[in-house]
Tab-separated table of C-alpha atoms in Angstrom:
chain	number	residue	atom	x	y	z
A	222	MET	CA	-19.700	0.299	-0.197
A	223	PRO	CA	-19.137	-2.956	-2.104
A	224	GLN	CA	-21.804	-5.544	-2.689
A	225	MET	CA	-22.242	-8.132	0.067
A	226	ASN	CA	-24.973	-10.595	0.989
A	227	ARG	CA	-27.938	-9.352	3.004
A	228	ARG	CA	-27.274	-11.551	6.030
A	229	ARG	CA	-23.696	-10.295	6.252
A	230	ALA	CA	-24.850	-6.706	5.910
A	231	LEU	CA	-27.353	-7.159	8.740
A	232	GLN	CA	-24.631	-8.604	10.965
A	233	LEU	CA	-22.340	-5.672	10.277
A	234	MET	CA	-25.127	-3.151	10.776
A	235	ALA	CA	-25.941	-4.667	14.165
A	236	ALA	CA	-22.286	-4.752	15.210
A	237	LEU	CA	-21.494	-1.211	14.117
A	238	GLY	CA	-24.787	0.553	14.624
A	239	THR	CA	-24.637	1.646	10.981
A	240	THR	CA	-27.906	2.789	9.456
A	241	GLY	CA	-28.384	2.422	5.765
A	242	LEU	CA	-25.630	-0.150	5.301
A	243	VAL	CA	-28.007	-2.716	3.856
A	244	ALA	CA	-29.339	-0.190	1.378
A	245	ALA	CA	-25.790	0.688	0.361
A	246	CYS	CA	-24.688	-2.916	-0.028
A	247	GLY	CA	-27.777	-4.821	-1.078
A	248	ASN	CA	-27.964	-3.913	-4.761
A	249	ASP	CA	-25.587	-3.752	-7.680
A	250	PRO	CA	-24.863	-0.288	-9.125
A	251	ASP	CA	-26.733	-1.233	-12.281
A	252	GLY	CA	-29.796	-2.300	-10.308
A	253	GLY	CA	-29.108	-6.034	-10.286
A	254	GLU	CA	-29.720	-8.201	-7.234
A	255	SER	CA	-26.778	-9.013	-4.970
A	256	GLY	CA	-27.478	-12.710	-5.340
A	257	SER	CA	-27.150	-12.693	-9.129
A	258	THR	CA	-24.742	-15.271	-10.480
A	259	GLY	CA	-22.600	-15.016	-13.581
A	260	LYS	CA	-20.173	-17.498	-15.049
A	261	PRO	CA	-17.144	-18.425	-12.910
A	262	ILE	CA	-14.030	-16.296	-13.383
A	263	LYS	CA	-10.374	-16.559	-12.409
A	264	ILE	CA	-8.319	-13.774	-10.835
A	265	GLY	CA	-4.540	-14.053	-10.589
A	266	LEU	CA	-2.737	-12.645	-7.549
A	267	ILE	CA	1.036	-12.111	-7.690
A	268	ALA	CA	2.904	-11.909	-4.357
A	269	PRO	CA	6.209	-13.080	-2.843
A	270	LYS	CA	5.909	-16.338	-0.933
A	271	ALA	CA	9.359	-16.274	0.669
A	272	GLY	CA	12.101	-13.841	1.635
A	273	GLY	CA	12.098	-10.402	3.228
A	274	LEU	CA	8.926	-9.243	1.441
A	275	LYS	CA	6.822	-12.324	2.242
A	276	ALA	CA	5.013	-10.596	5.138
A	277	ILE	CA	3.833	-7.879	2.751
A	278	GLY	CA	2.722	-10.505	0.253
A	279	ASP	CA	0.712	-12.230	2.980
A	280	GLU	CA	-1.047	-8.944	3.804
A	281	ILE	CA	-1.949	-8.448	0.144
A	282	VAL	CA	-3.441	-11.930	-0.057
A	283	ASN	CA	-5.329	-11.377	3.206
A	284	GLY	CA	-6.857	-8.088	2.063
A	285	PHE	CA	-8.105	-9.455	-1.246
A	286	GLN	CA	-9.439	-12.611	0.352
A	287	LEU	CA	-11.315	-10.618	3.008
A	288	PHE	CA	-13.260	-8.786	0.302
A	289	LEU	CA	-14.170	-12.135	-1.255
A	290	ASP	CA	-15.232	-13.476	2.158
A	291	LEU	CA	-17.589	-10.526	2.626
A	292	ASN	CA	-19.049	-11.013	-0.847
A	293	GLU	CA	-19.718	-14.771	-0.986
A	294	GLN	CA	-16.502	-15.385	-2.993
A	295	ARG	CA	-17.895	-13.331	-5.894
A	296	LEU	CA	-16.781	-10.299	-7.859
A	297	GLY	CA	-19.455	-8.495	-9.867
A	298	GLY	CA	-21.845	-11.391	-9.361
A	299	HIS	CA	-19.380	-13.999	-10.678
A	300	PRO	CA	-18.001	-16.856	-8.546
A	301	VAL	CA	-14.238	-16.320	-8.247
A	302	THR	CA	-11.314	-18.704	-8.200
A	303	LEU	CA	-8.331	-16.801	-6.782
A	304	ILE	CA	-5.057	-18.202	-8.111
A	305	THR	CA	-1.836	-17.049	-6.429
A	306	ALA	CA	1.592	-17.123	-8.044
A	307	ASP	CA	4.974	-16.507	-6.443
A	308	GLU	CA	6.398	-13.116	-7.386
A	309	GLY	CA	9.880	-14.117	-6.294
A	310	ASP	CA	12.427	-11.369	-5.792
A	311	ASP	CA	13.191	-9.971	-9.233
A	312	ALA	CA	11.704	-9.098	-12.602
A	313	ARG	CA	12.495	-12.507	-14.072
A	314	SER	CA	10.565	-14.437	-11.423
A	315	GLY	CA	7.765	-11.879	-11.584
A	316	LYS	CA	7.399	-12.365	-15.321
A	317	ALA	CA	7.272	-16.140	-14.821
A	318	ALA	CA	4.402	-15.638	-12.353
A	319	VAL	CA	2.493	-13.477	-14.847
A	320	ASP	CA	3.049	-15.982	-17.653
A	321	GLU	CA	1.772	-18.799	-15.440
A	322	LEU	CA	-1.402	-16.925	-14.553
A	323	LEU	CA	-2.097	-15.828	-18.124
A	324	HIS	CA	-1.715	-19.445	-19.231
A	325	GLN	CA	-4.467	-20.378	-16.751
A	326	GLY	CA	-6.858	-17.886	-18.358
A	327	VAL	CA	-7.285	-15.274	-15.633
A	328	LEU	CA	-9.672	-12.399	-16.302
A	329	ALA	CA	-7.492	-9.925	-14.397
A	330	LEU	CA	-4.323	-9.719	-12.323
A	331	THR	CA	-3.556	-8.072	-8.995
A	332	GLY	CA	-0.848	-7.840	-6.334
A	333	VAL	CA	2.885	-7.201	-7.003
A	334	VAL	CA	5.030	-6.009	-4.083
A	335	ASN	CA	8.430	-5.202	-5.603
A	336	SER	CA	8.750	-2.050	-7.757
A	337	ALA	CA	11.418	-3.726	-9.870
A	338	VAL	CA	9.008	-6.562	-10.610
A	339	MET	CA	6.268	-4.103	-11.586
A	340	LEU	CA	8.599	-2.444	-14.094
A	341	GLY	CA	9.781	-5.817	-15.368
A	342	ILE	CA	6.303	-7.167	-16.121
A	343	ARG	CA	4.962	-3.967	-17.691
A	344	ASP	CA	5.361	-4.998	-21.326
A	345	THR	CA	4.036	-8.522	-20.728
A	346	VAL	CA	0.844	-7.195	-19.152
A	347	GLU	CA	0.293	-4.541	-21.798
A	348	LYS	CA	0.833	-7.032	-24.610
A	349	ALA	CA	-1.563	-9.544	-23.030
A	350	ARG	CA	-4.265	-6.838	-22.686
A	351	VAL	CA	-5.250	-8.169	-19.263
A	352	PRO	CA	-5.799	-5.547	-16.541
A	353	LEU	CA	-3.420	-5.572	-13.583
A	354	ILE	CA	-4.560	-3.829	-10.397
A	355	GLY	CA	-1.278	-3.282	-8.552
A	356	SER	CA	-1.863	-3.198	-4.803
A	357	ASN	CA	1.474	-1.913	-3.551
A	358	ALA	CA	3.381	1.329	-4.101
A	359	SER	CA	4.749	1.642	-7.621
A	360	PRO	CA	7.575	3.626	-9.234
A	361	SER	CA	7.006	6.994	-10.887
A	362	THR	CA	8.747	5.714	-14.027
A	363	LEU	CA	5.812	3.378	-14.727
A	364	GLN	CA	4.024	5.639	-17.194
A	365	SER	CA	1.959	5.525	-20.388
A	366	VAL	CA	0.248	2.288	-19.398
A	367	VAL	CA	-3.198	1.181	-20.544
A	368	TYR	CA	-3.766	-2.058	-18.639
A	369	ILE	CA	-1.924	-1.327	-15.356
A	370	TRP	CA	-3.813	0.393	-12.528
A	371	ARG	CA	-2.668	0.983	-8.948
A	372	THR	CA	-4.691	1.162	-5.705
A	373	SER	CA	-1.771	2.099	-3.430
A	374	TYR	CA	0.272	5.143	-4.459
A	375	VAL	CA	3.233	6.333	-6.534
A	376	LEU	CA	6.414	6.335	-4.471
A	377	ASP	CA	7.420	9.955	-4.977
A	378	GLU	CA	4.151	10.967	-3.292
A	379	ALA	CA	5.421	9.575	0.016
A	380	GLY	CA	8.423	11.893	-0.243
A	381	ARG	CA	6.223	14.822	-1.227
A	382	ALA	CA	3.907	14.321	1.742
A	383	LEU	CA	6.859	14.296	4.144
A	384	GLY	CA	8.632	17.149	2.359
A	385	GLY	CA	5.730	19.529	2.756
A	386	TYR	CA	5.319	18.592	6.418
A	387	LEU	CA	8.990	18.813	7.452
A	388	LYS	CA	9.576	22.026	5.529
A	389	SER	CA	7.321	23.816	8.004
A	390	ARG	CA	8.189	21.708	11.053
A	391	LEU	CA	12.006	21.756	11.145
A	392	ARG	CA	13.422	24.828	12.845
A	393	PRO	CA	15.813	27.189	11.026
A	394	GLY	CA	19.391	26.017	11.452
A	395	SER	CA	18.441	22.382	12.064
A	396	ARG	CA	19.918	19.559	9.995
A	397	LEU	CA	18.156	16.605	8.396
A	398	ALA	CA	20.108	13.512	7.308
A	399	ILE	CA	18.640	11.401	4.482
A	400	ILE	CA	19.381	7.668	4.227
A	401	MET	CA	17.790	5.715	1.375
A	402	PRO	CA	18.224	2.266	-0.212
A	403	ASP	CA	19.992	2.466	-3.572
A	404	SER	CA	16.928	1.452	-5.574
A	405	VAL	CA	14.238	2.780	-7.884
A	406	SER	CA	11.938	3.156	-4.885
A	407	GLY	CA	14.492	5.033	-2.812
A	408	GLU	CA	15.249	7.414	-5.662
A	409	ASP	CA	11.527	8.175	-6.075
A	410	VAL	CA	11.008	8.949	-2.385
A	411	GLU	CA	14.135	11.133	-2.176
A	412	ARG	CA	13.234	13.082	-5.308
A	413	GLY	CA	9.662	13.684	-4.186
A	414	PHE	CA	10.893	14.890	-0.799
A	415	ARG	CA	13.387	17.365	-2.285
A	416	GLU	CA	10.793	18.747	-4.686
A	417	GLU	CA	8.542	19.705	-1.766
A	418	PHE	CA	11.160	20.564	0.860
A	419	GLY	CA	13.500	22.465	-1.453
A	420	SER	CA	16.675	20.855	-2.774
A	421	THR	CA	18.829	23.868	-1.867
A	422	ASP	CA	17.421	24.278	1.649
A	423	PRO	CA	20.427	24.392	4.042
A	424	ARG	CA	18.592	22.218	6.578
A	425	ILE	CA	19.243	19.153	4.403
A	426	ALA	CA	22.555	17.844	5.710
A	427	GLY	CA	24.400	17.310	2.433
A	428	ARG	CA	23.434	14.738	-0.172
A	429	ALA	CA	21.425	11.620	0.552
A	430	ILE	CA	23.374	8.623	1.789
A	431	TRP	CA	22.618	5.644	-0.433
A	432	THR	CA	22.802	2.250	1.233
A	433	THR	CA	22.062	-1.390	0.405
A	434	ALA	CA	18.653	-2.284	-1.023
A	435	ALA	CA	18.816	-5.897	0.191
A	436	ALA	CA	15.498	-7.304	1.391
A	437	ASN	CA	17.343	-9.455	3.972
A	438	PRO	CA	20.235	-7.261	5.181
A	439	SER	CA	22.978	-8.496	7.503
A	440	LYS	CA	23.375	-7.453	11.139
A	441	ASN	CA	25.883	-4.763	10.184
A	442	ALA	CA	24.627	-3.887	6.691
A	443	TYR	CA	23.898	-0.260	7.577
A	444	THR	CA	26.555	0.398	10.207
A	445	GLN	CA	28.965	2.324	8.014
A	446	ASP	CA	26.281	4.460	6.345
A	447	ILE	CA	24.594	5.223	9.662
A	448	GLY	CA	27.970	6.353	10.921
A	449	LYS	CA	28.288	8.758	7.984
A	450	ALA	CA	24.864	10.216	8.752
A	451	LEU	CA	25.563	10.643	12.460
A	452	ASP	CA	28.884	12.362	11.698
A	453	GLU	CA	26.717	15.225	10.394
A	454	ASN	CA	25.181	15.576	13.890
A	455	PRO	CA	21.625	15.641	12.494
A	456	ASP	CA	18.583	16.873	14.397
A	457	ALA	CA	16.397	14.357	12.538
A	458	ILE	CA	16.699	11.471	10.070
A	459	LEU	CA	14.596	10.750	6.991
A	460	CYS	CA	14.719	7.182	5.690
A	461	PHE	CA	12.797	4.722	3.541
A	462	PHE	CA	12.843	1.002	4.297
A	463	THR	CA	10.327	-1.823	4.110
A	464	GLY	CA	9.761	-5.100	5.927
A	465	GLU	CA	12.776	-6.870	7.424
A	466	ALA	CA	15.133	-4.233	6.008
A	467	GLY	CA	13.315	-1.555	8.001
A	468	VAL	CA	13.516	-3.576	11.212
A	469	GLU	CA	17.242	-4.084	10.796
A	470	PHE	CA	17.898	-0.441	9.882
A	471	ILE	CA	16.106	0.928	12.959
A	472	LYS	CA	17.774	-1.634	15.190
A	473	GLN	CA	21.244	-0.660	13.927
A	474	LEU	CA	20.376	3.051	14.121
A	475	ARG	CA	19.419	2.739	17.797
A	476	GLN	CA	22.480	0.604	18.521
A	477	ALA	CA	24.611	3.406	17.084
A	478	GLY	CA	23.215	5.643	19.819
A	479	TYR	CA	20.774	7.771	17.836
A	480	LYS	CA	17.629	8.547	19.843
A	481	GLY	CA	16.319	11.538	17.895
A	482	PRO	CA	13.341	11.941	15.535
A	483	VAL	CA	12.935	9.542	12.613
A	484	TYR	CA	10.620	10.267	9.670
A	485	ALA	CA	9.725	7.855	6.883
A	486	PRO	CA	7.023	6.683	4.494
A	487	GLY	CA	4.623	4.498	6.456
A	488	PHE	CA	5.987	1.219	5.125
A	489	LEU	CA	8.732	1.454	7.767
A	490	THR	CA	6.360	0.668	10.640
A	491	GLU	CA	3.615	-1.357	8.968
A	492	GLY	CA	2.459	-4.765	10.132
A	493	THR	CA	4.962	-7.260	11.501
A	494	ALA	CA	7.788	-4.744	11.039
A	495	LEU	CA	6.363	-2.643	13.865
A	496	GLU	CA	5.978	-5.674	16.107
A	497	ASN	CA	9.579	-6.736	15.465
A	498	MET	CA	11.036	-3.272	16.135
A	499	LYS	CA	9.456	-3.201	19.599
A	500	ASN	CA	10.473	-0.158	21.646
A	501	ASP	CA	12.982	0.970	19.009
A	502	ALA	CA	9.983	2.172	16.972
A	503	LEU	CA	8.498	4.481	19.629
A	504	ASN	CA	7.769	8.024	18.385
A	505	ILE	CA	8.752	7.337	14.756
A	506	GLN	CA	6.543	9.503	12.555
A	507	THR	CA	5.419	8.293	9.144
A	508	ALA	CA	3.334	9.529	6.234
A	509	LEU	CA	0.899	7.115	4.616
A	510	ASN	CA	-2.409	6.919	2.798
A	511	TYR	CA	-3.992	4.819	5.546
A	512	SER	CA	-4.275	4.381	9.296
A	513	ALA	CA	-6.197	1.539	10.912
A	514	ASP	CA	-7.898	3.992	13.291
A	515	LEU	CA	-9.457	6.204	10.592
A	516	SER	CA	-13.045	6.943	11.554
A	517	ASN	CA	-15.282	6.264	8.581
A	518	THR	CA	-17.895	3.612	7.922
A	519	ALA	CA	-15.872	1.739	5.318
A	520	ASN	CA	-12.879	1.458	7.648
A	521	ARG	CA	-14.970	0.461	10.641
A	522	VAL	CA	-16.305	-2.461	8.606
A	523	PHE	CA	-12.946	-3.368	7.082
A	524	ALA	CA	-10.835	-3.030	10.233
A	525	SER	CA	-13.402	-4.837	12.380
A	526	GLU	CA	-13.673	-7.778	10.003
A	527	TYR	CA	-9.905	-7.935	9.460
A	528	ARG	CA	-9.209	-8.041	13.202
A	529	LYS	CA	-11.938	-10.621	13.702
A	530	LYS	CA	-10.490	-12.923	11.055
A	531	LEU	CA	-6.742	-12.429	11.561
A	532	HIS	CA	-6.448	-11.064	15.121
A	533	VAL	CA	-4.239	-8.147	14.061
A	534	SER	CA	-4.887	-4.622	12.820
A	535	PRO	CA	-4.930	-4.162	9.034
A	536	THR	CA	-2.086	-2.481	7.162
A	537	THR	CA	-1.984	-0.301	4.064
A	538	TYR	CA	-0.959	-3.409	2.105
A	539	ALA	CA	-4.137	-5.247	3.100
A	540	MET	CA	-6.268	-2.138	2.572
A	541	ALA	CA	-4.947	-1.493	-0.946
A	542	SER	CA	-5.510	-5.127	-1.887
A	543	TYR	CA	-9.036	-5.001	-0.451
A	544	ASP	CA	-9.624	-1.950	-2.654
A	545	ALA	CA	-8.145	-3.786	-5.639
A	546	ALA	CA	-10.856	-6.397	-5.150
A	547	GLN	CA	-13.438	-3.648	-4.737
A	548	VAL	CA	-12.596	-1.877	-7.998
A	549	LEU	CA	-12.486	-5.187	-9.858
A	550	HIS	CA	-15.885	-6.008	-8.380
A	551	GLN	CA	-17.345	-2.761	-9.669
A	552	ALA	CA	-15.662	-2.966	-13.070
A	553	ILE	CA	-16.779	-6.560	-13.639
A	554	GLN	CA	-20.343	-5.519	-12.824
A	555	LEU	CA	-20.156	-2.755	-15.408
A	556	ALA	CA	-18.661	-5.108	-17.992
A	557	GLY	CA	-21.805	-7.237	-18.089
A	558	ALA	CA	-22.755	-10.898	-17.902
A	559	ASN	CA	-19.888	-12.263	-20.017
A	560	PRO	CA	-16.961	-9.919	-19.380
A	561	SER	CA	-13.695	-10.014	-21.281
A	562	SER	CA	-10.426	-8.646	-19.930
A	563	GLN	CA	-10.616	-5.733	-22.348
A	564	GLU	CA	-14.176	-4.881	-21.272
A	565	VAL	CA	-13.155	-4.951	-17.615
A	566	ASN	CA	-10.266	-2.627	-18.381
A	567	LEU	CA	-12.589	-0.165	-20.127
A	568	ALA	CA	-14.970	-0.342	-17.166
A	569	LEU	CA	-12.169	0.513	-14.743
A	570	GLY	CA	-11.849	3.838	-16.525
A	571	LYS	CA	-15.528	4.574	-15.876
A	572	LEU	CA	-15.408	4.141	-12.103
A	573	GLY	CA	-16.003	7.244	-10.055
A	574	GLN	CA	-15.298	7.735	-6.378
A	575	ILE	CA	-14.358	4.662	-4.347
A	576	ASP	CA	-15.704	4.416	-0.790
A	577	SER	CA	-12.544	3.046	0.788
A	578	PRO	CA	-11.256	2.376	4.319
A	579	ARG	CA	-8.656	5.109	3.620
A	580	GLY	CA	-11.416	7.609	2.763
A	581	ILE	CA	-12.932	8.542	-0.593
A	582	TRP	CA	-10.552	8.341	-3.561
A	583	GLN	CA	-10.686	7.991	-7.327
A	584	PHE	CA	-8.360	7.051	-10.170
A	585	ASN	CA	-6.540	9.935	-11.828
A	586	GLN	CA	-5.406	10.028	-15.452
A	587	PRO	CA	-2.205	7.983	-14.826
A	588	ARG	CA	-4.408	5.233	-13.286
A	589	THR	CA	-3.282	5.851	-9.690
A	590	PRO	CA	-5.328	7.120	-6.721
A	591	GLN	CA	-6.017	10.741	-5.953
A	592	GLN	CA	-6.213	10.468	-2.175
A	593	LYS	CA	-5.503	11.913	1.251
A	594	TRP	CA	-2.229	11.412	3.103
A	595	TYR	CA	-1.965	11.151	6.875
A	596	LEU	CA	0.702	11.695	9.538
A	597	ARG	CA	1.047	8.864	12.052
A	598	GLN	CA	3.199	8.365	15.135
A	599	VAL	CA	4.184	5.106	16.821
A	600	GLN	CA	2.722	5.115	20.314
A	601	ARG	CA	2.016	2.487	22.920
A	602	ASP	CA	-1.588	1.369	23.297
A	603	GLY	CA	-1.437	-0.700	26.472
A	604	GLN	CA	1.013	-3.488	25.681
A	605	VAL	CA	0.730	-3.002	21.922
A	606	LEU	CA	2.561	-0.565	19.644
A	607	SER	CA	0.332	1.263	17.192
A	608	ASN	CA	0.595	3.777	14.338
A	609	VAL	CA	-1.642	6.477	15.820
A	610	LEU	CA	-3.240	8.991	13.466
A	611	ILE	CA	-1.964	12.509	14.224
A	612	SER	CA	-3.254	14.689	11.401
A	613	GLU	CA	-4.085	14.946	7.713
A	614	LEU	CA	-1.132	16.052	5.561
A	615	ALA	CA	-2.244	16.591	1.978
A	616	THR	CA	-4.277	15.320	-0.962
A	617	LEU	CA	-2.003	13.960	-3.681
A	618	GLY	CA	-2.324	12.092	-6.949
């Protein structure tokens, strides 16, 4: 568990009935006291502040800030100033955000929602030699990096998790239609799925249908492509959409008359997207590295505090950003009393297992998590829709 002040730990222990929490949280890994104070540091957080991905950006900010709230606004014993910069909607605006934060002298960077932005800022980050802890899913083509780490997952893993599951679940003779946005992210998910499911398996109803990757699609943006998919008379549909695009896709799919099974990476039904889909989301099954109802001590603390502060259940976006703060906290502790960006980056490579709300994970050689994946289904919990944990799928990474 991350460092937090003793009073806060006692409150959480009382609320959760957790024995040993104070012992786990009261001291630094190197034996220092939790109240130790280093020099102030700046952390830069990159997230979209407008447009179709803004809700995800808000979740990322919320998750990081919650960790700071639970740790007296400190990371590794150092008082933190969190500076946010607008990611915008493309690589150019993302690079401008990075440049702005580097100019302000941040010790490390975090955030980044859009895969295209992550690819676009790669060289800037590597050249600056300032660690970036990406807290959203990233493309598989982001390789051979030294200063970029990720606490979410690589996008092809979402396809792989679903591919292994559906390969055994779909009956012989059934047909699966695949609809993906024409983007780097969509290509990753589709490729990962085919690798696990089998690209020549006759149950895949022809080639994937590639549709618009717009973050704010129109009311009929998917109509024609949905029609193509339904012409194949599929028994199930596999898709990959995020945020407002996901809401609009499911709405248009239901309006076209399709009531059958829908499978997707968990982004489809996360956060406000699930609320906005309403009953159209019922029974959708998704694969993701997190569910808010996971039963472990770290998640009971995280989910309880998140709901208390924001009055909603946490998402994978918030969780991954919370973990980004946690790994920075641990790395800054290891880097010593006067850490440089390069020392923090070296320390990140020395971290072992992370006690996370998603379950235990650790960085692999490509600087992404080795972690469990879960199957979830949208069900009604009273008047509220929820992504209910169904089973564990695989360990990937």
